[in-house]
CSV table of C-alpha atoms and ligand atoms in Angstrom, one decimal:
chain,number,residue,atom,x,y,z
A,1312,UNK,CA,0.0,0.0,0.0
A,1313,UNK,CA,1.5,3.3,-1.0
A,1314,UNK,CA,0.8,5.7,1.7
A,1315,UNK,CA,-1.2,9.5,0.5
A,1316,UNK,CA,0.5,11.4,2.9
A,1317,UNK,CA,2.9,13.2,0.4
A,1318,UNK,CA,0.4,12.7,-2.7
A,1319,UNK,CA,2.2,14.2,-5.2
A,1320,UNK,CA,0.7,17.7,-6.7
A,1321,UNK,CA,0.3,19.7,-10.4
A,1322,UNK,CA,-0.8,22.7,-10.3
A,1323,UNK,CA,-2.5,24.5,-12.6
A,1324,UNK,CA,-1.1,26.8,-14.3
A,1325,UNK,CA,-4.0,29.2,-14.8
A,1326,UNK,CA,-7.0,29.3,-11.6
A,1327,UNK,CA,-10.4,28.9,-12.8
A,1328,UNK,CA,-11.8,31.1,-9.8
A,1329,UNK,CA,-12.3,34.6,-11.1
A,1330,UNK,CA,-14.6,33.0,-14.0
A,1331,UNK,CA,-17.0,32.0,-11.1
A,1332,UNK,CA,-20.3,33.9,-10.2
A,1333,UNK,CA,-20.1,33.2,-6.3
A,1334,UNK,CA,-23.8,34.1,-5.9
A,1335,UNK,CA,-24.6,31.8,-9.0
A,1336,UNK,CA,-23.6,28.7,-8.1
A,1337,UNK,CA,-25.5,26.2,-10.2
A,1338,UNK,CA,-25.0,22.6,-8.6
A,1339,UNK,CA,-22.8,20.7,-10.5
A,1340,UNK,CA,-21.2,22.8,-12.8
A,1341,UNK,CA,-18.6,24.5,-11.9
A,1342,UNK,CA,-15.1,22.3,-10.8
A,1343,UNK,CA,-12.9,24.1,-8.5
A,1344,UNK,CA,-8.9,23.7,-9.8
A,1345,UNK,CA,-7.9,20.5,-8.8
A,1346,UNK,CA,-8.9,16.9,-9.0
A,1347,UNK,CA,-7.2,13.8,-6.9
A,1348,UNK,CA,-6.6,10.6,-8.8
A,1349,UNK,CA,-5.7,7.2,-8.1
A,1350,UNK,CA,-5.5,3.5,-10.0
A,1351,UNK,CA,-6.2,0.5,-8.7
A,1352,UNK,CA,-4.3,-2.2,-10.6
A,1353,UNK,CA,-2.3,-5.4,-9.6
A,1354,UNK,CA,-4.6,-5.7,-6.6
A,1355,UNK,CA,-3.9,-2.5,-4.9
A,1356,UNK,CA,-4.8,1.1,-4.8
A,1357,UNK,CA,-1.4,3.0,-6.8
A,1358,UNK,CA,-0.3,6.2,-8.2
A,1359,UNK,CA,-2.2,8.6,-6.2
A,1360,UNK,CA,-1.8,11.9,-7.2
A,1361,UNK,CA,-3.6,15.5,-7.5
A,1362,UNK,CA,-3.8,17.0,-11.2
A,1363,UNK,CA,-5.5,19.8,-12.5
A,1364,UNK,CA,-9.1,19.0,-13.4
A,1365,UNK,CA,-9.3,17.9,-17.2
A,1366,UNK,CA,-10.8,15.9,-19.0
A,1367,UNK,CA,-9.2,11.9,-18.8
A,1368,UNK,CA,-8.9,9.5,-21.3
A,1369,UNK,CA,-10.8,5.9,-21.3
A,1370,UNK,CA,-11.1,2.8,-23.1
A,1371,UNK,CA,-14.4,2.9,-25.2
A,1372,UNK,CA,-14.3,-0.9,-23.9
A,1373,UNK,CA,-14.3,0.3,-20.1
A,1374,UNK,CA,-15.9,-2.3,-18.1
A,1375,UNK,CA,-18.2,1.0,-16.4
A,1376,UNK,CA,-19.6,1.5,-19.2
A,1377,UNK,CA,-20.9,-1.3,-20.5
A,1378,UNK,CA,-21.6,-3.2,-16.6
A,1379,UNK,CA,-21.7,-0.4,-15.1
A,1380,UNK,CA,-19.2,-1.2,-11.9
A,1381,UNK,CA,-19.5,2.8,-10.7
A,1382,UNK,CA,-19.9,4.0,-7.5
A,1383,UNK,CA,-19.9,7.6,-6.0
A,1384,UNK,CA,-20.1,9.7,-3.0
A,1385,UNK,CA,-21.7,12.9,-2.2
A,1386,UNK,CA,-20.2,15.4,0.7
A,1387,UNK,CA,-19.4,18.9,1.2
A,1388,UNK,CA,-16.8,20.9,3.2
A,1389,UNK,CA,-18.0,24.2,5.1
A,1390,UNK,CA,-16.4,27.7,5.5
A,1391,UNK,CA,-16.2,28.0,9.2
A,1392,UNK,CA,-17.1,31.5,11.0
A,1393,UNK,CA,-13.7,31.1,12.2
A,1394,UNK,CA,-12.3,30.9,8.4
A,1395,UNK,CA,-11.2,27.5,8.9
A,1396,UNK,CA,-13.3,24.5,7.0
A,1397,UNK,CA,-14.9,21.7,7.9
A,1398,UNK,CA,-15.4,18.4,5.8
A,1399,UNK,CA,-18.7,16.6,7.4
A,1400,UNK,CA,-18.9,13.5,8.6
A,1401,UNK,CA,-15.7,11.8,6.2
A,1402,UNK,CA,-15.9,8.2,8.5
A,1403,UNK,CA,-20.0,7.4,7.7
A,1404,UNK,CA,-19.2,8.8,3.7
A,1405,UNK,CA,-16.1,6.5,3.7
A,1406,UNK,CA,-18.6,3.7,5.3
A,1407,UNK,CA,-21.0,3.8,3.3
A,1408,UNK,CA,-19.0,3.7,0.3
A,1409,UNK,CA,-17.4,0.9,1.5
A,1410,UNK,CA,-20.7,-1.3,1.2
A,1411,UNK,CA,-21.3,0.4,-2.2
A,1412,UNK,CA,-17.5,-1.0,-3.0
A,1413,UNK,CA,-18.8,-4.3,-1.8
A,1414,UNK,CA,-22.2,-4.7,-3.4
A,1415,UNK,CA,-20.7,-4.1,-6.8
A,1416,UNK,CA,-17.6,-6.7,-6.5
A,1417,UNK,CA,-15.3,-3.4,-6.5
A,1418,UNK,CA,-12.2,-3.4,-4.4
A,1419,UNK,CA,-12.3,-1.5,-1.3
A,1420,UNK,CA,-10.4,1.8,-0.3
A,1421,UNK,CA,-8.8,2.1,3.4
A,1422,UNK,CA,-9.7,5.0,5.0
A,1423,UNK,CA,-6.8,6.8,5.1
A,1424,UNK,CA,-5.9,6.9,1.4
A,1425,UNK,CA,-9.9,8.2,1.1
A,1426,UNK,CA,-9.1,10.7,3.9
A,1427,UNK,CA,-5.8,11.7,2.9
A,1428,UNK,CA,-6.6,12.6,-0.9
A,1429,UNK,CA,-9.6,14.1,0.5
A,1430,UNK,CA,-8.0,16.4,2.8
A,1431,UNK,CA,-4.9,17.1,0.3
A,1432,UNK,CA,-7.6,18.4,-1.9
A,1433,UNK,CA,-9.6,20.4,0.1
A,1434,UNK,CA,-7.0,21.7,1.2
A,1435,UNK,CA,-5.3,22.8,-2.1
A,1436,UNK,CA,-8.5,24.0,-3.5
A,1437,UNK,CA,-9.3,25.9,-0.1
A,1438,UNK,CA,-10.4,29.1,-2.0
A,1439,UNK,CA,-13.4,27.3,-3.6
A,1440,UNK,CA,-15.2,26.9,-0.2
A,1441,UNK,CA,-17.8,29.6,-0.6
A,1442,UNK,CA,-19.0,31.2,2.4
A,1443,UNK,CA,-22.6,32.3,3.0
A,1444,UNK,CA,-25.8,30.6,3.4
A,1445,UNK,CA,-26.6,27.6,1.6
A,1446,UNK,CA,-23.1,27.4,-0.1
A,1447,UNK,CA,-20.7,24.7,0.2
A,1448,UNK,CA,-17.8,22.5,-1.9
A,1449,UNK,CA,-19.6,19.9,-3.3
A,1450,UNK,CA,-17.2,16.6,-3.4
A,1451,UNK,CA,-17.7,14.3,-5.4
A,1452,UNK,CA,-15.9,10.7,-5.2
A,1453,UNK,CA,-16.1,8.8,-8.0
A,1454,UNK,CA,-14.7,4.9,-8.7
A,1455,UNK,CA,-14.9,3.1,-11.5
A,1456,UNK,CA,-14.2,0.3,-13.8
A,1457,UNK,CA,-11.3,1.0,-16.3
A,1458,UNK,CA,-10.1,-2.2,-17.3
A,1459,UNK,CA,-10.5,-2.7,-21.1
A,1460,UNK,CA,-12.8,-5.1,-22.3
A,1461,UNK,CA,-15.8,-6.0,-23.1
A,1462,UNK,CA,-15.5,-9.7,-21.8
A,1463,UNK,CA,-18.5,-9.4,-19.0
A,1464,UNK,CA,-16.7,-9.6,-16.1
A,1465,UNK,CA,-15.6,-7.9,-12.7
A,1466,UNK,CA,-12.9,-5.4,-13.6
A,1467,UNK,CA,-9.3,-6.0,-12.5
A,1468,UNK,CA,-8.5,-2.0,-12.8
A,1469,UNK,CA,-10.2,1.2,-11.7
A,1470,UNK,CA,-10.0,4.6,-11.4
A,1471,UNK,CA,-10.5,6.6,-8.2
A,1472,UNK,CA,-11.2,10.3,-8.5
A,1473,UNK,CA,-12.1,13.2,-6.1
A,1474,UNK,CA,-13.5,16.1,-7.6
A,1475,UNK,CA,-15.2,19.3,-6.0
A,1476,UNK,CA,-16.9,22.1,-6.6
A,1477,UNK,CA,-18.3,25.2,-5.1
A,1478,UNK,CA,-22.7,25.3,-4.8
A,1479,UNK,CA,-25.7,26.8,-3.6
A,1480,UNK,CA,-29.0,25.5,-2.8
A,1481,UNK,CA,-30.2,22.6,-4.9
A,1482,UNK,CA,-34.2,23.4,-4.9
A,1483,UNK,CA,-35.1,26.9,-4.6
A,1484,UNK,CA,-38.6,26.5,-4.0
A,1485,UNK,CA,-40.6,24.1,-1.9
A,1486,UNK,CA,-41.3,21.0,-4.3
A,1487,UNK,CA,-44.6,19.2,-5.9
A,1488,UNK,CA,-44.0,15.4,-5.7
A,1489,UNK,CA,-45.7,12.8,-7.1
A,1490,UNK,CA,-46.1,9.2,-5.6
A,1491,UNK,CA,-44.8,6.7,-8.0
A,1492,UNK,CA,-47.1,4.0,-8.3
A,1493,UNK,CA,-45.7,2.4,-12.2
A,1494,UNK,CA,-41.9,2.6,-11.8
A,1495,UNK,CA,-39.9,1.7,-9.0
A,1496,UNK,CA,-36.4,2.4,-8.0
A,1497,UNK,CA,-35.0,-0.5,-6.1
A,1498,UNK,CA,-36.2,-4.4,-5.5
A,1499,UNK,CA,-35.8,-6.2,-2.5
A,1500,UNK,CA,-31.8,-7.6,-2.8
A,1501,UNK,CA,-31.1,-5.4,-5.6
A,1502,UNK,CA,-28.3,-2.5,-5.2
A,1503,UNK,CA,-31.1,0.4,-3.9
A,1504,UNK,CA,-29.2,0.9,-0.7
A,1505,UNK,CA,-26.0,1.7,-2.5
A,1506,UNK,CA,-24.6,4.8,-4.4
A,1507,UNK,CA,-23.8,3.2,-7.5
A,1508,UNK,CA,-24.3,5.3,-10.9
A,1509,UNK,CA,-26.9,2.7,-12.1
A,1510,UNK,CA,-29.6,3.6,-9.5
A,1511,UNK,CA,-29.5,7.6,-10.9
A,1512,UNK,CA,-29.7,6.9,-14.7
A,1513,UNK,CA,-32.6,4.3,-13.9
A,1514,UNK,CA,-34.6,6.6,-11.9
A,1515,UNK,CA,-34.5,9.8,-14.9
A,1516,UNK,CA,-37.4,8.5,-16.9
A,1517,UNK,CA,-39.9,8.2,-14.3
A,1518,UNK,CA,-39.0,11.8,-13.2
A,1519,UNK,CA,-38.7,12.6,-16.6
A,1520,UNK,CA,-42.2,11.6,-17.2
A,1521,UNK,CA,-43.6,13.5,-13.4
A,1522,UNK,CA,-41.8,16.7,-14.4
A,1523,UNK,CA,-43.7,16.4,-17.9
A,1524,UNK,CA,-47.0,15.8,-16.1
A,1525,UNK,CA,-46.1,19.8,-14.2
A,1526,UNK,CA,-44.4,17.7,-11.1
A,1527,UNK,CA,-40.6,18.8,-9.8
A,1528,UNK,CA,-39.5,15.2,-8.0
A,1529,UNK,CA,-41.4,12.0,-7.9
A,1530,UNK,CA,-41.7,9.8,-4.1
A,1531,UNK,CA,-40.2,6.3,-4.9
A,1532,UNK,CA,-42.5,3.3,-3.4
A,1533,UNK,CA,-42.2,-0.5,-2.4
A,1534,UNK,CA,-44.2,-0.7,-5.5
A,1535,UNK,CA,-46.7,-3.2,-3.3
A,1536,UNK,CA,-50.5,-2.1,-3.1
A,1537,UNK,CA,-50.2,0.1,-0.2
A,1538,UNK,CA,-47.8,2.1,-1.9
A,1539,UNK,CA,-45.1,2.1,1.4
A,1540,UNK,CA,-43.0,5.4,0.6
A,1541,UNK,CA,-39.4,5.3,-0.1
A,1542,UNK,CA,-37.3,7.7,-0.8
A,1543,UNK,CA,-38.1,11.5,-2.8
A,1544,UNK,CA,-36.2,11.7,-5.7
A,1545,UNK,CA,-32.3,11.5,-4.9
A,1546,UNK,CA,-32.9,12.0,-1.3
A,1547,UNK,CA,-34.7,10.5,1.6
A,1548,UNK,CA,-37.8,11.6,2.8
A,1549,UNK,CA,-38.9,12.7,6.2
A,1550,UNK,CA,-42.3,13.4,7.2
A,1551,UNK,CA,-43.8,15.2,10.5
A,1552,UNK,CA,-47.6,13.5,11.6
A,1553,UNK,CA,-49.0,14.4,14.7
A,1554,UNK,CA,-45.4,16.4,15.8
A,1555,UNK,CA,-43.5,13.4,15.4
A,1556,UNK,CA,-40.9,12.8,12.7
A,1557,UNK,CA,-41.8,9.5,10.8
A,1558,UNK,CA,-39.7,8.2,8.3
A,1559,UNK,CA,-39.1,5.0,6.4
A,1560,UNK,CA,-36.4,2.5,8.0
A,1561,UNK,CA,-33.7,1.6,6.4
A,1562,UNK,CA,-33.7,-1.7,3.8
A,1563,UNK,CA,-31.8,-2.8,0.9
A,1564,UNK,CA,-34.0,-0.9,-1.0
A,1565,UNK,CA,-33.4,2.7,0.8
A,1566,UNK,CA,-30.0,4.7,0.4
A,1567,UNK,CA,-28.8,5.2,3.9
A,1568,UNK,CA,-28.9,9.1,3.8
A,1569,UNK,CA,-25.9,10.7,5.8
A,1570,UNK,CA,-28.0,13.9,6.4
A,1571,UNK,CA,-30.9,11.5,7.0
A,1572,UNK,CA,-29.2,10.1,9.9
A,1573,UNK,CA,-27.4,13.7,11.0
A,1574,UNK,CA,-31.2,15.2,11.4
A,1575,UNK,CA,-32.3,12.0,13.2
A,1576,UNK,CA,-29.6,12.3,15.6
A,1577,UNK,CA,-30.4,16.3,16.2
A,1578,UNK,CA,-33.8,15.6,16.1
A,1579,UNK,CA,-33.3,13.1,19.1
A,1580,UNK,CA,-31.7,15.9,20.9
A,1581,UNK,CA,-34.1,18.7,20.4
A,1582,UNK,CA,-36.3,15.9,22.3
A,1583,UNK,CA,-38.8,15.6,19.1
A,1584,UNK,CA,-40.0,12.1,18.6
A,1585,UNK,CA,-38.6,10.1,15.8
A,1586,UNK,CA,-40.6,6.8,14.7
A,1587,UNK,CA,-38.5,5.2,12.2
A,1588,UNK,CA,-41.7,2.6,10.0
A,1589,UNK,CA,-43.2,1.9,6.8
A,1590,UNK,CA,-45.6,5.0,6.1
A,1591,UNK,CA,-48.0,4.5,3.1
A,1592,UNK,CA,-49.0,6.9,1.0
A,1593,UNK,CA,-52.8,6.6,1.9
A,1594,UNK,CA,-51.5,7.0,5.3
A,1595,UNK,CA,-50.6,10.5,4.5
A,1596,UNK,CA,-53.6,11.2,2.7
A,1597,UNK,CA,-55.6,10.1,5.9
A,1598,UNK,CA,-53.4,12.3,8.1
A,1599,UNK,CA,-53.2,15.4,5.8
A,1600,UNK,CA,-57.6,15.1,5.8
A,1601,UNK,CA,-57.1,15.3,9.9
A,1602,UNK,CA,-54.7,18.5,9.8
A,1603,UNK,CA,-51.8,16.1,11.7
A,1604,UNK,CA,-49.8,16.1,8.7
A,1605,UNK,CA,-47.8,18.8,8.9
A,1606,UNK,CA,-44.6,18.8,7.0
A,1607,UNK,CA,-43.0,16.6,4.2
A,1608,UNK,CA,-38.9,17.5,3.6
A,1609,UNK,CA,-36.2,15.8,1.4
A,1610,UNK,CA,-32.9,14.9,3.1
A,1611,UNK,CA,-30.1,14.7,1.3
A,1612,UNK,CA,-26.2,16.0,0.9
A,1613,UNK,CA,-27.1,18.0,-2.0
A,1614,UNK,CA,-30.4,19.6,-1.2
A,1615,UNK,CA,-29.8,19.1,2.5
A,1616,UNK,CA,-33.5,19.8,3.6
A,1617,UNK,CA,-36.2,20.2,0.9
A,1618,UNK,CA,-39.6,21.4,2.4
A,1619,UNK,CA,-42.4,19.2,0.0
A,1620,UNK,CA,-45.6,21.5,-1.0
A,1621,UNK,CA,-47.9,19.0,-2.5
A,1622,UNK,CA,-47.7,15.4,-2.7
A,1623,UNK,CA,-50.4,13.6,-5.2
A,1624,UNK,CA,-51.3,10.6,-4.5
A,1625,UNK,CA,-53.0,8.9,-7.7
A,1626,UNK,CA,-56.2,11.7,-7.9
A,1627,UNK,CA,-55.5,13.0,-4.3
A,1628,UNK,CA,-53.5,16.2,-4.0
A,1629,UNK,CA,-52.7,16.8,-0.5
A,1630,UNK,CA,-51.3,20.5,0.3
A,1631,UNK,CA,-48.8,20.9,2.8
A,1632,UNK,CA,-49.0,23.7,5.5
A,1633,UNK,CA,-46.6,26.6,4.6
A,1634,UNK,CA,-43.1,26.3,6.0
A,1635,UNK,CA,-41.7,28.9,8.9
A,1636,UNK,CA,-38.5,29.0,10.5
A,1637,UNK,CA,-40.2,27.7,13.4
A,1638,UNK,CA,-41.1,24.2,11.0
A,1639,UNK,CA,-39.1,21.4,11.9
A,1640,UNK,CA,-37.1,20.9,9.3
A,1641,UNK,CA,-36.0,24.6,9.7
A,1642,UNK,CA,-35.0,23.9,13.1
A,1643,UNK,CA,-32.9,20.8,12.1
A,1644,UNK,CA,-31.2,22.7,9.2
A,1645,UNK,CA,-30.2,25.4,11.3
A,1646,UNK,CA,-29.0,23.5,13.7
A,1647,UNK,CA,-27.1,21.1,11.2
A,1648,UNK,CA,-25.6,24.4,9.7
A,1649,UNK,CA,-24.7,25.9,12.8
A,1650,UNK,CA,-22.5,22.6,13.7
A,1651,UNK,CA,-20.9,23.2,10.4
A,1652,UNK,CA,-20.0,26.5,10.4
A,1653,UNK,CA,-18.7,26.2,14.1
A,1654,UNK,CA,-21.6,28.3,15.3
A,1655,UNK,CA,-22.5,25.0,18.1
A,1656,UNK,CA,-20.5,22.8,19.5
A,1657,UNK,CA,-19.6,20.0,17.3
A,1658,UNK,CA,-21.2,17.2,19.9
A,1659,UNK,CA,-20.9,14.4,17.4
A,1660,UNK,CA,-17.8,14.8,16.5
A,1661,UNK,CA,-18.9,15.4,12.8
A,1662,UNK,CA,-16.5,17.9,11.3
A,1663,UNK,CA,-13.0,17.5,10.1
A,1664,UNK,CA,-11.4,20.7,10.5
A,1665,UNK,CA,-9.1,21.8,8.2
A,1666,UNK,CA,-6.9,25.2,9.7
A,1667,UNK,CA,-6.6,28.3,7.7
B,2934,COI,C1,-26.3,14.0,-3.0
B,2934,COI,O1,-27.3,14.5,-2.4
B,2934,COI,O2,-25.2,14.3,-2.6
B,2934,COI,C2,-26.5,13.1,-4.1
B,2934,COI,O3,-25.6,12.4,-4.3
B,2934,COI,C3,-27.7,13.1,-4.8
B,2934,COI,C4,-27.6,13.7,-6.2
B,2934,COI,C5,-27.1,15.1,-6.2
B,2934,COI,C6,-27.0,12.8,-7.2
């Protein structure tokens, strides 16, 4: 094992960061200066280094793109009040991409060479950390299979890249969701509860279809009669009956959310009761007609919280109450932010704190 603790740097000759519109920050499209790459070949991780962000080139007969052995992460690093940043929660990212790893036969990555390219490039890229509300470095981990072939087969070579870059907030406006009830996202065994790219591309016609129909996200169900929710769109959902926070439990078919499990752990503390069950979706038609439905949100890395302001379920619209700061998943978001930034103690030990 070749150790990242002197990952060798390139810079770039010519900074990107005067071409960007800090209070424009459209997710996903800008890329801060530099990238961190490594190869996994031989049966071990090798070569890691940090480059200038450019394009790379691949084999047409990479094994990721025809099997589709590709697996990401998604986290973000805070400006602190103090100047410094903070990457959230690097162990549970590192974890759950671990069993992503695992579930699609790719090799896994010790933490410390995950940490270590993680930090370098952070680090290096330091002036891409926007400050101000809503704004973060995206980072985006990425492995996949290089090896060149089209023999179907488990790849015996990959490529391991960290990219970042800086964004706002993901939804501006509380969202209109539609319950699924034709396409599903995950089965029972399948690979729902992992990041791997194969679980986005299959969920963009269904949501292509819902945005068609006037909707912005769909909510994903078992598929089974009683239409158990899922997840919303890319994130996991969250809903508030009755002052509680109810949510679905985790299952093979359910990403484990890191955010997910950050509010339901500052939740727990702000002493508001969590019941973590199956929820159908007649459920919350029942409970919006009695007035204890109260508030539907997203959770995710991207979008952090998204406040939902309809949900249809088949020929039922049910209208959410509007959202205050005094909502609850204001509350968690603030509180979530404020442990970021530095603003609360960091209780959970969540933050890795990079100095100015
Ligand atoms: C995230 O929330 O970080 C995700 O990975 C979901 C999406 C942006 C792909």
């Amino acid at each position: 094992m070749i150790l990242t603790t002197n990952i060798p740097v390139t810079h770039t000759f010519k900074s990107a960061i005067s071409e960007i519109d800090f209070n424009n920050l459209e997710f996903g499209k800008h890329m801060s200066d530099h990238m961190f790459v490594a190869r996994y070949a031989d049966g071990e991780w090798c070569d890691p280094k940090i480059v200038p962000f450019a394009d790379i080139t691949i084999a047409p007969t990479a094994l990721a793109l025809h099997y589709g052995q590709s697996v990401f992460e998604g986290m973000k690093a805070f400006k602190m009040d103090d100047g410094n940043i903070s990457i959230f929660r690097v162990a549970s990212h590192h974890e759950r991409l671990q069993k992503s790893l695992n579930r699609m036969s790719m090799p896994a990555i010790p933490f410390s060479f995950f940490d270590d390219g993680l930090k370098a490039l952070v680090n290096l890229d330091h002036a891409w950390v926007p400050e101000g509300e809503g704004k973060s470095l995206y980072i985006r981990p990425l492995i996949f299979a290089s090896e060149g072939r089209f023999g179907v087969k488990i790849s015996e070579e990959y490529l391991f890249i960290i990219m970042a870059g800086p964004v706002g907030s993901f939804y501006p406006k509380p969202l209109n969701v539609k319950v699924e009830d034709t396409y599903t996202r995950a089965a029972q065994g399948g690979t729902g509860a992992t990041k791997c790219a194969g679980n986005y591309g299959g969920s963009f016609y269904p949501t292509q279809l819902a945005r068609q129909q006037g909707f912005d996200q769909v909510l994903w169900t078992d598929g089974s009669d009683e239409l158990n929710i899922e997840e919303s769109g890319t994130m996991n959902v969250l809903f508030v009956i009755d002052n509680c926070i109810v949510t679905p439990p985790l299952s093979d078919t359910i990403l484990g959310g890191i955010t997910r499990d950050s509010l339901l752990q500052l939740a727990n503390d702000l002493k508001i009761e969590v019941h973590e069950r199956k929820v159908s979706a007649f459920e919350l038609v029942a409970a919006s007609e009695n007035g204890k439905l109260t508030e539907a949100f997203g959770a995710g890395t991207a979008a952090i919280t998204a406040p939902i302001a309809t949900i249809t379920v088949k020929e039922k619209k049910i209208m959410l109450p509007a959202y205050s700061s005094d909502s609850i998943c204001k509350q968690l978001e603030r509180r979530l932010t404020a442990i970021r930034t530095g603003n609360a103690n960091d209780v959970f030990k969540w933050n890795t704190v990079l100095l100015k």
